[in-house]
């Protein structure tokens, strides 16, 4: 353990891989530790395209936020499971197009919260909320959301590369139930963005899911099939070109 790891080890578990820190490493960031890097190396052995996928996914987030602001007039965003901002954050992308855009990030990873608070403390149009992304009522009723998000104006709810971190359950914590609850709280004219790991290969789905389950101590969901992701949208109208790979187009509802 290096000195930096010693300084924060009393608040952050540097021995158990974190999904946010693994994603940070895949994007070329520095907010990660040996356990995260080792887990990423194992992941790359099962799915060699993972690092390219992570970077394409980040590029998708950048494109979709810009399009929502410039083409659809969205000025407020709720980013569920925002993770570590190795590259452009949602507020930076949105505010380049319109400085008046407001963004609330939702995460409960200690290092994400610490980094986010430091990064956002001088931007009064952004906030980071310490909350489980599945606790919809607590999120929408929180002070940051009430302060920054106008319930009478359209907004965008983002679930980019986070739903595969959630387990399937038989209650209201199930990913599909979470999406449904958030959709019910969105004002008219709002948009939902969903991007989740999928694979048509059962061996890849099972291998990645098992690795992440073990590496994170059971705090992960699973790689899903495309049909499962499509079902998340329920009765929402999916804009053209529909549900596609992030490489192919910008897709949101």
C-alpha positions as a printed NumPy array, in Angstrom:
array([[  0.   ,   0.   ,   0.   ],
       [  1.445,   3.387,  -0.945],
       [  1.254,   6.545,   1.192],
       [ -1.85 ,   7.814,  -0.598],
       [ -3.67 ,   4.583,   0.172],
       [ -2.595,   4.747,   3.836],
       [ -3.989,   8.254,   4.188],
       [ -7.51 ,   7.256,   3.167],
       [ -7.672,   3.639,   4.294],
       [ -9.548,   4.622,   7.469],
       [-12.58 ,   5.683,   5.408],
       [-12.305,   3.747,   2.144],
       [-11.779,   0.013,   1.7  ],
       [ -8.857,  -0.106,  -0.698],
       [ -8.614,  -3.904,  -0.514],
       [-12.033,  -4.639,  -2.057],
       [-12.492,  -3.559,  -5.683],
       [-14.96 ,  -0.761,  -6.304],
       [-16.965,  -0.626,  -9.522],
       [-16.454,   3.141,  -9.707],
       [-12.692,   2.849,  -9.255],
       [-12.443,  -0.036, -11.751],
       [-14.287,   2.093, -14.292],
       [-11.906,   4.933, -13.501],
       [ -8.91 ,   2.705, -14.266],
       [-10.473,   1.467, -17.502],
       [-10.83 ,   5.109, -18.551],
       [ -7.203,   5.846, -17.768],
       [ -7.814,   7.595, -14.443],
       [ -5.706,   7.636, -11.281],
       [ -8.394,   7.337,  -8.583],
       [ -7.961,   3.567,  -8.185],
       [ -5.949,   1.052,  -6.146],
       [ -4.172,  -2.26 ,  -6.545],
       [ -7.313,  -4.282,  -5.84 ],
       [ -9.189,  -2.405,  -8.572],
       [ -6.399,  -2.841, -11.102],
       [ -6.075,  -6.554, -10.364],
       [ -9.832,  -7.059, -10.79 ],
       [ -9.706,  -5.16 , -14.092],
       [ -6.937,  -7.407, -15.37 ],
       [ -9.042, -10.477, -14.556],
       [-12.025,  -8.873, -16.232],
       [-10.016,  -8.197, -19.382],
       [ -9.059, -11.864, -19.552],
       [-12.737, -12.82 , -19.732],
       [-13.888,  -9.906, -21.893],
       [-10.885,  -8.33 , -23.698],
       [-13.007,  -5.545, -25.171],
       [-13.993,  -4.193, -21.742],
       [-11.591,  -1.232, -21.78 ],
       [-12.669,  -0.155, -25.247],
       [-16.288,  -0.583, -24.168],
       [-15.755,   1.635, -21.118],
       [-14.291,   4.414, -23.241],
       [-17.044,   4.11 , -25.838],
       [-19.582,   4.247, -23.035],
       [-18.055,   7.483, -21.754],
       [-18.172,   8.928, -25.244],
       [-21.847,   7.936, -25.43 ],
       [-22.558,   9.833, -22.206],
       [-20.864,  12.921, -23.592],
       [-22.818,  12.737, -26.864],
       [-26.188,  12.098, -25.286],
       [-25.907,  14.956, -22.777],
       [-24.876,  17.378, -25.5  ],
       [-27.757,  16.294, -27.742],
       [-30.283,  16.555, -24.901],
       [-29.215,  20.124, -24.209],
       [-28.729,  21.388, -27.747],
       [-31.447,  19.511, -29.633],
       [-34.101,  18.827, -26.986],
       [-33.758,  21.814, -24.673],
       [-33.076,  19.882, -21.476],
       [-31.542,  22.045, -18.758],
       [-31.625,  19.769, -15.703],
       [-30.155,  16.321, -15.124],
       [-30.332,  13.662, -12.422],
       [-27.353,  11.328, -12.834],
       [-27.842,   8.027, -10.987],
       [-24.64 ,   6.216,  -9.992],
       [-22.443,   8.935, -11.429],
       [-19.088,   7.369, -10.505],
       [-15.675,   9.008, -10.671],
       [-15.275,  11.834, -13.216],
       [-12.138,  10.776, -15.056],
       [-13.178,  12.738, -18.121],
       [-15.939,  15.254, -18.857],
       [-18.72 ,  15.204, -16.281],
       [-22.38 ,  15.708, -17.104],
       [-22.378,  19.27 , -15.743],
       [-19.279,  20.225, -17.73 ],
       [-20.753,  18.908, -20.968],
       [-24.168,  20.465, -20.357],
       [-22.886,  23.814, -19.116],
       [-20.622,  24.257, -22.123],
       [-23.797,  24.351, -24.201],
       [-25.795,  26.329, -21.631],
       [-24.18 ,  27.637, -18.41 ],
       [-27.604,  27.582, -16.74 ],
       [-27.897,  23.78 , -16.761],
       [-28.295,  22.124, -13.349],
       [-27.073,  18.665, -12.414],
       [-27.533,  16.488,  -9.335],
       [-25.254,  13.463,  -9.086],
       [-26.346,  10.463,  -7.005],
       [-23.817,   7.992,  -5.598],
       [-22.915,   6.309,  -2.309],
       [-19.306,   5.291,  -2.953],
       [-17.109,   7.139,  -0.383],
       [-14.366,   8.056,  -2.834],
       [-16.904,   9.289,  -5.398],
       [-18.528,  11.479,  -2.752],
       [-15.21 ,  12.901,  -1.54 ],
       [-14.013,  13.64 ,  -5.075],
       [-17.379,  15.019,  -6.145],
       [-17.724,  17.417,  -3.224],
       [-14.258,  18.803,  -3.847],
       [-14.872,  19.174,  -7.572],
       [-18.326,  20.717,  -7.287],
       [-17.984,  23.001,  -4.275],
       [-17.58 ,  26.142,  -6.4  ],
       [-20.362,  25.342,  -8.869],
       [-23.728,  26.347,  -7.409],
       [-25.661,  24.676, -10.22 ],
       [-24.419,  21.201,  -9.325],
       [-24.562,  18.943,  -6.277],
       [-23.714,  15.396,  -5.286],
       [-26.153,  13.411,  -3.162],
       [-25.076,  10.558,  -0.878],
       [-27.826,   8.079,  -1.61 ],
       [-28.456,   4.609,  -2.995],
       [-29.708,   5.085,  -6.557],
       [-32.603,   2.726,  -5.77 ],
       [-34.084,   5.031,  -3.105],
       [-36.174,   7.085,  -5.516],
       [-38.346,   8.878,  -2.951],
       [-35.335,   9.906,  -0.864],
       [-33.582,  11.202,  -3.979],
       [-36.472,  13.278,  -5.301],
       [-37.301,  14.628,  -1.834],
       [-33.683,  15.514,  -1.019],
       [-32.483,  19.083,  -0.497],
       [-30.158,  19.103,  -3.552],
       [-32.921,  17.918,  -5.891],
       [-35.507,  20.304,  -4.432],
       [-33.012,  23.158,  -4.734],
       [-31.735,  22.49 ,  -8.257],
       [-34.417,  20.522, -10.088],
       [-37.664,  22.272, -11.035],
       [-40.453,  19.646, -10.897],
       [-42.426,  21.59 , -13.488],
       [-39.711,  21.545, -16.149],
       [-38.549,  18.603, -18.318],
       [-35.422,  16.852, -17.107],
       [-33.219,  13.901, -17.999],
       [-32.747,  10.935, -15.677],
       [-29.489,   9.15 , -16.459],
       [-28.718,   5.495, -15.736],
       [-25.501,   5.142, -17.71 ],
       [-23.478,   2.002, -17.049],
       [-24.995,   1.451, -13.605],
       [-27.969,  -0.915, -13.847],
       [-25.682,  -3.927, -14.233],
       [-24.446,  -3.054, -10.731],
       [-27.934,  -3.774,  -9.33 ],
       [-29.192,  -7.218,  -8.367],
       [-32.456,  -8.654,  -9.618],
       [-34.887,  -8.817,  -6.696],
       [-38.541,  -9.602,  -6.064],
       [-39.226,  -6.222,  -4.471],
       [-39.044,  -2.508,  -5.21 ],
       [-35.236,  -2.579,  -5.272],
       [-35.271,  -4.459,  -8.59 ],
       [-33.767,  -2.435, -11.473],
       [-37.005,  -2.528, -13.463],
       [-38.937,  -1.235, -10.449],
       [-36.413,   1.564,  -9.955],
       [-36.771,   2.693, -13.564],
       [-40.552,   2.574, -13.287],
       [-40.584,   4.704, -10.124],
       [-38.238,   7.304, -11.593],
       [-40.303,   7.491, -14.783],
       [-43.401,   8.172, -12.694],
       [-41.671,  11.137, -11.032],
       [-40.445,  12.766, -14.235],
       [-42.246,  15.894, -15.485],
       [-43.905,  15.825, -18.894],
       [-41.418,  16.137, -21.746],
       [-38.606,  14.458, -19.819],
       [-36.116,  11.86 , -21.044],
       [-34.664,   8.645, -19.663],
       [-31.205,   7.415, -20.667],
       [-30.319,   3.773, -20.025],
       [-27.036,   2.106, -20.93 ],
       [-26.262,  -1.349, -19.523],
       [-23.77 ,  -4.157, -20.151],
       [-25.277,  -6.853, -22.367],
       [-23.961,  -9.913, -24.155],
       [-25.437, -12.551, -26.424],
       [-22.804, -15.013, -25.203],
       [-23.906, -16.885, -22.04 ],
       [-20.281, -17.677, -21.18 ],
       [-19.351, -13.989, -21.211],
       [-22.455, -13.019, -19.23 ],
       [-21.818, -15.667, -16.59 ],
       [-18.047, -15.142, -16.469],
       [-18.167, -11.361, -16.038],
       [-21.045, -11.578, -13.58 ],
       [-19.258, -14.157, -11.429],
       [-15.973, -12.244, -11.464],
       [-17.603,  -8.975, -10.436],
       [-19.751, -10.692,  -7.821],
       [-16.682, -12.181,  -6.16 ],
       [-14.437,  -9.145,  -6.614],
       [-16.917,  -6.678,  -5.099],
       [-18.025,  -8.904,  -2.241],
       [-21.504,  -9.376,  -3.64 ],
       [-22.237,  -5.734,  -4.434],
       [-22.945,  -6.235,  -8.115],
       [-25.793,  -7.276, -10.384],
       [-25.24 ,  -9.057, -13.686],
       [-24.62 ,  -8.731, -17.4  ],
       [-28.015,  -8.958, -19.075],
       [-29.521,  -9.698, -22.467],
       [-30.745,  -6.969, -24.783],
       [-34.382,  -8.034, -24.444],
       [-34.17 ,  -7.474, -20.687],
       [-32.892,  -3.946, -21.134],
       [-35.615,  -3.181, -23.676],
       [-38.205,  -4.239, -21.104],
       [-36.958,  -1.554, -18.698],
       [-38.456,   1.132, -20.913],
       [-41.96 ,  -0.264, -20.432],
       [-44.511,   2.034, -22.07 ],
       [-42.027,   4.83 , -22.711],
       [-41.53 ,   5.797, -26.334],
       [-38.05 ,   4.833, -27.481],
       [-36.67 ,   7.367, -29.942],
       [-35.011,   6.299, -33.173],
       [-32.822,   4.394, -33.819],
       [-34.059,   2.369, -30.863],
       [-32.006,   0.17 , -28.568],
       [-28.544,  -0.132, -30.134],
       [-24.889,  -0.522, -29.239],
       [-23.325,   2.683, -27.913],
       [-20.94 ,   2.611, -30.879],
       [-23.768,   2.86 , -33.367],
       [-25.785,   5.86 , -32.263],
       [-27.182,   8.019, -29.505],
       [-30.232,   6.315, -27.999],
       [-32.515,   7.567, -25.269],
       [-36.215,   7.916, -24.398]])
